[in-house]
């Protein structure tokens, strides 16, 4: 399965629209860049004041609902604004974090017995399912049970503490100027490399081609810096005995390693990369819809499916508000906004106008199995294999 678009797209424009569309986007570019060095906000803060509140927000502003998340601001803002239409008396603050930064913000927080800092948050939203499961396992989450959470598929909830709210296939993205449009020969004229690889074995063969057509022109997540990249790679290792060979071949081809999918997609639009492996389908589809010359393949051998997850931290200052928002996020209305305006595939299958993909889909189940590669020694060995280019451990 693949989709293509005719022309290049500019990503920053969506972020610039936030301030014009209502709410305040805080944090200068230099501040955002500095924040990427540690467990701080990566891309600024969206502040939605309560109706009639003219108070200028600051770093210590206290919101009625405070959320930190790894979903980019342009993607999550429509959901927050729609919820505030239902609750105009509620101020909402959202900070965008890296997956590792979000985990560290909570894991390193002082215990409840100490004075509560102003920086405590009510809800954690992250695509790194394993780090969210680790927070719950280590006692940092509080439970929530409702009709909305009970309706989730079993794989998308754990211990009434971690809840999936989206359905995100991990795909192979490719430049349609370098590959044929689709996975069949002759699908497009002028393509240099023929059809895009439709399986991991086909990708491995292309990476091992003596002509080295992807040398320096392939990319994937930086497994050390990206939680979602590490999650996908370790799940590959659990499922596929050839996953280590694929990682080694990526390293041998000098794969660009990026902390954020946007870096890889930008490089593809500029023509610097021909292909990127294991990217969230919604990010790729967003670029395609905007006209970028990209296509994507849901691998036919198997396609990993992750869920963006929500956790209510044990230290949440407003847990009741967090529960109300979570139920909204899982409701038909919230899921509809997620699909129509955020361009993120919802976890619910009954959203009008939304069709889930078919094929060899493998949702990653929330549960203790995600903790295996969170073991410090296991993680160190896996990353050492990745950094040295040697095959990482399989099943």
Short mmCIF file of N, CA and C in Angstrom, two decimals, residues 48-51 64-65 80-92 320-325 328 333:
data_model
loop_
_atom_site.label_atom_id
_atom_site.label_comp_id
_atom_site.label_asym_id
_atom_site.label_seq_id
_atom_site.Cartn_x
_atom_site.Cartn_y
_atom_site.Cartn_z
N UNK A 48 -4.04 27.93 26.48
CA UNK A 48 -5.41 28.29 26.14
C UNK A 48 -6.07 28.83 27.41
N UNK A 49 -6.19 30.15 27.56
CA UNK A 49 -6.77 30.70 28.79
C UNK A 49 -8.26 30.43 28.88
N UNK A 50 -8.75 30.38 30.09
CA UNK A 50 -10.18 30.23 30.31
C UNK A 50 -10.91 31.46 29.80
N UNK A 51 -12.18 31.29 29.50
CA UNK A 51 -12.99 32.40 29.00
C UNK A 51 -12.95 33.56 29.98
N UNK A 64 -5.80 24.92 34.73
CA UNK A 64 -6.76 23.99 35.29
C UNK A 64 -6.54 22.58 34.79
N UNK A 65 -5.91 22.46 33.62
CA UNK A 65 -5.53 21.17 33.05
C UNK A 65 -4.17 21.36 32.39
N UNK A 80 -7.31 19.99 21.80
CA UNK A 80 -7.38 20.83 22.99
C UNK A 80 -8.39 21.95 22.81
N UNK A 81 -8.41 22.56 21.64
CA UNK A 81 -9.35 23.66 21.41
C UNK A 81 -10.79 23.17 21.41
N UNK A 82 -11.01 21.99 20.84
CA UNK A 82 -12.38 21.47 20.83
C UNK A 82 -12.83 21.14 22.24
N UNK A 83 -11.93 20.59 23.05
CA UNK A 83 -12.31 20.29 24.43
C UNK A 83 -12.63 21.56 25.19
N UNK A 84 -11.88 22.63 24.93
CA UNK A 84 -12.15 23.88 25.63
C UNK A 84 -13.49 24.49 25.20
N UNK A 85 -13.95 24.17 24.00
CA UNK A 85 -15.30 24.62 23.61
C UNK A 85 -16.35 23.99 24.52
N UNK A 86 -16.09 22.78 24.96
CA UNK A 86 -17.00 22.12 25.89
C UNK A 86 -16.81 22.62 27.32
N UNK A 87 -15.58 23.07 27.64
CA UNK A 87 -15.25 23.52 28.99
C UNK A 87 -14.59 24.90 28.92
N UNK A 88 -15.33 25.94 28.52
CA UNK A 88 -14.71 27.26 28.35
C UNK A 88 -14.16 27.86 29.63
N UNK A 89 -14.63 27.37 30.77
CA UNK A 89 -14.15 27.91 32.04
C UNK A 89 -12.79 27.34 32.43
N UNK A 90 -12.27 26.41 31.64
CA UNK A 90 -11.05 25.69 31.99
C UNK A 90 -9.86 26.23 31.20
N UNK A 91 -8.79 26.59 31.89
CA UNK A 91 -7.54 26.95 31.20
C UNK A 91 -6.75 25.67 30.94
N UNK A 92 -6.08 25.63 29.80
CA UNK A 92 -5.35 24.43 29.39
C UNK A 92 -3.94 24.82 28.96
N UNK A 320 -9.03 14.78 38.56
CA UNK A 320 -10.40 14.71 38.05
C UNK A 320 -10.51 15.33 36.67
N UNK A 321 -9.80 16.46 36.47
CA UNK A 321 -9.80 17.09 35.15
C UNK A 321 -9.11 16.20 34.12
N UNK A 322 -8.05 15.54 34.53
CA UNK A 322 -7.35 14.63 33.62
C UNK A 322 -8.26 13.49 33.19
N UNK A 323 -9.04 12.96 34.13
CA UNK A 323 -9.94 11.86 33.79
C UNK A 323 -11.04 12.32 32.82
N UNK A 324 -11.55 13.53 33.05
CA UNK A 324 -12.58 14.05 32.15
C UNK A 324 -12.02 14.22 30.73
N UNK A 325 -10.81 14.77 30.64
CA UNK A 325 -10.23 14.97 29.31
C UNK A 325 -9.94 13.64 28.64
N UNK A 328 -13.02 12.28 27.20
CA UNK A 328 -13.34 13.02 25.97
C UNK A 328 -12.47 12.53 24.81
N UNK A 333 -16.65 11.99 19.82
CA UNK A 333 -16.32 13.36 19.43
C UNK A 333 -14.81 13.58 19.41
#
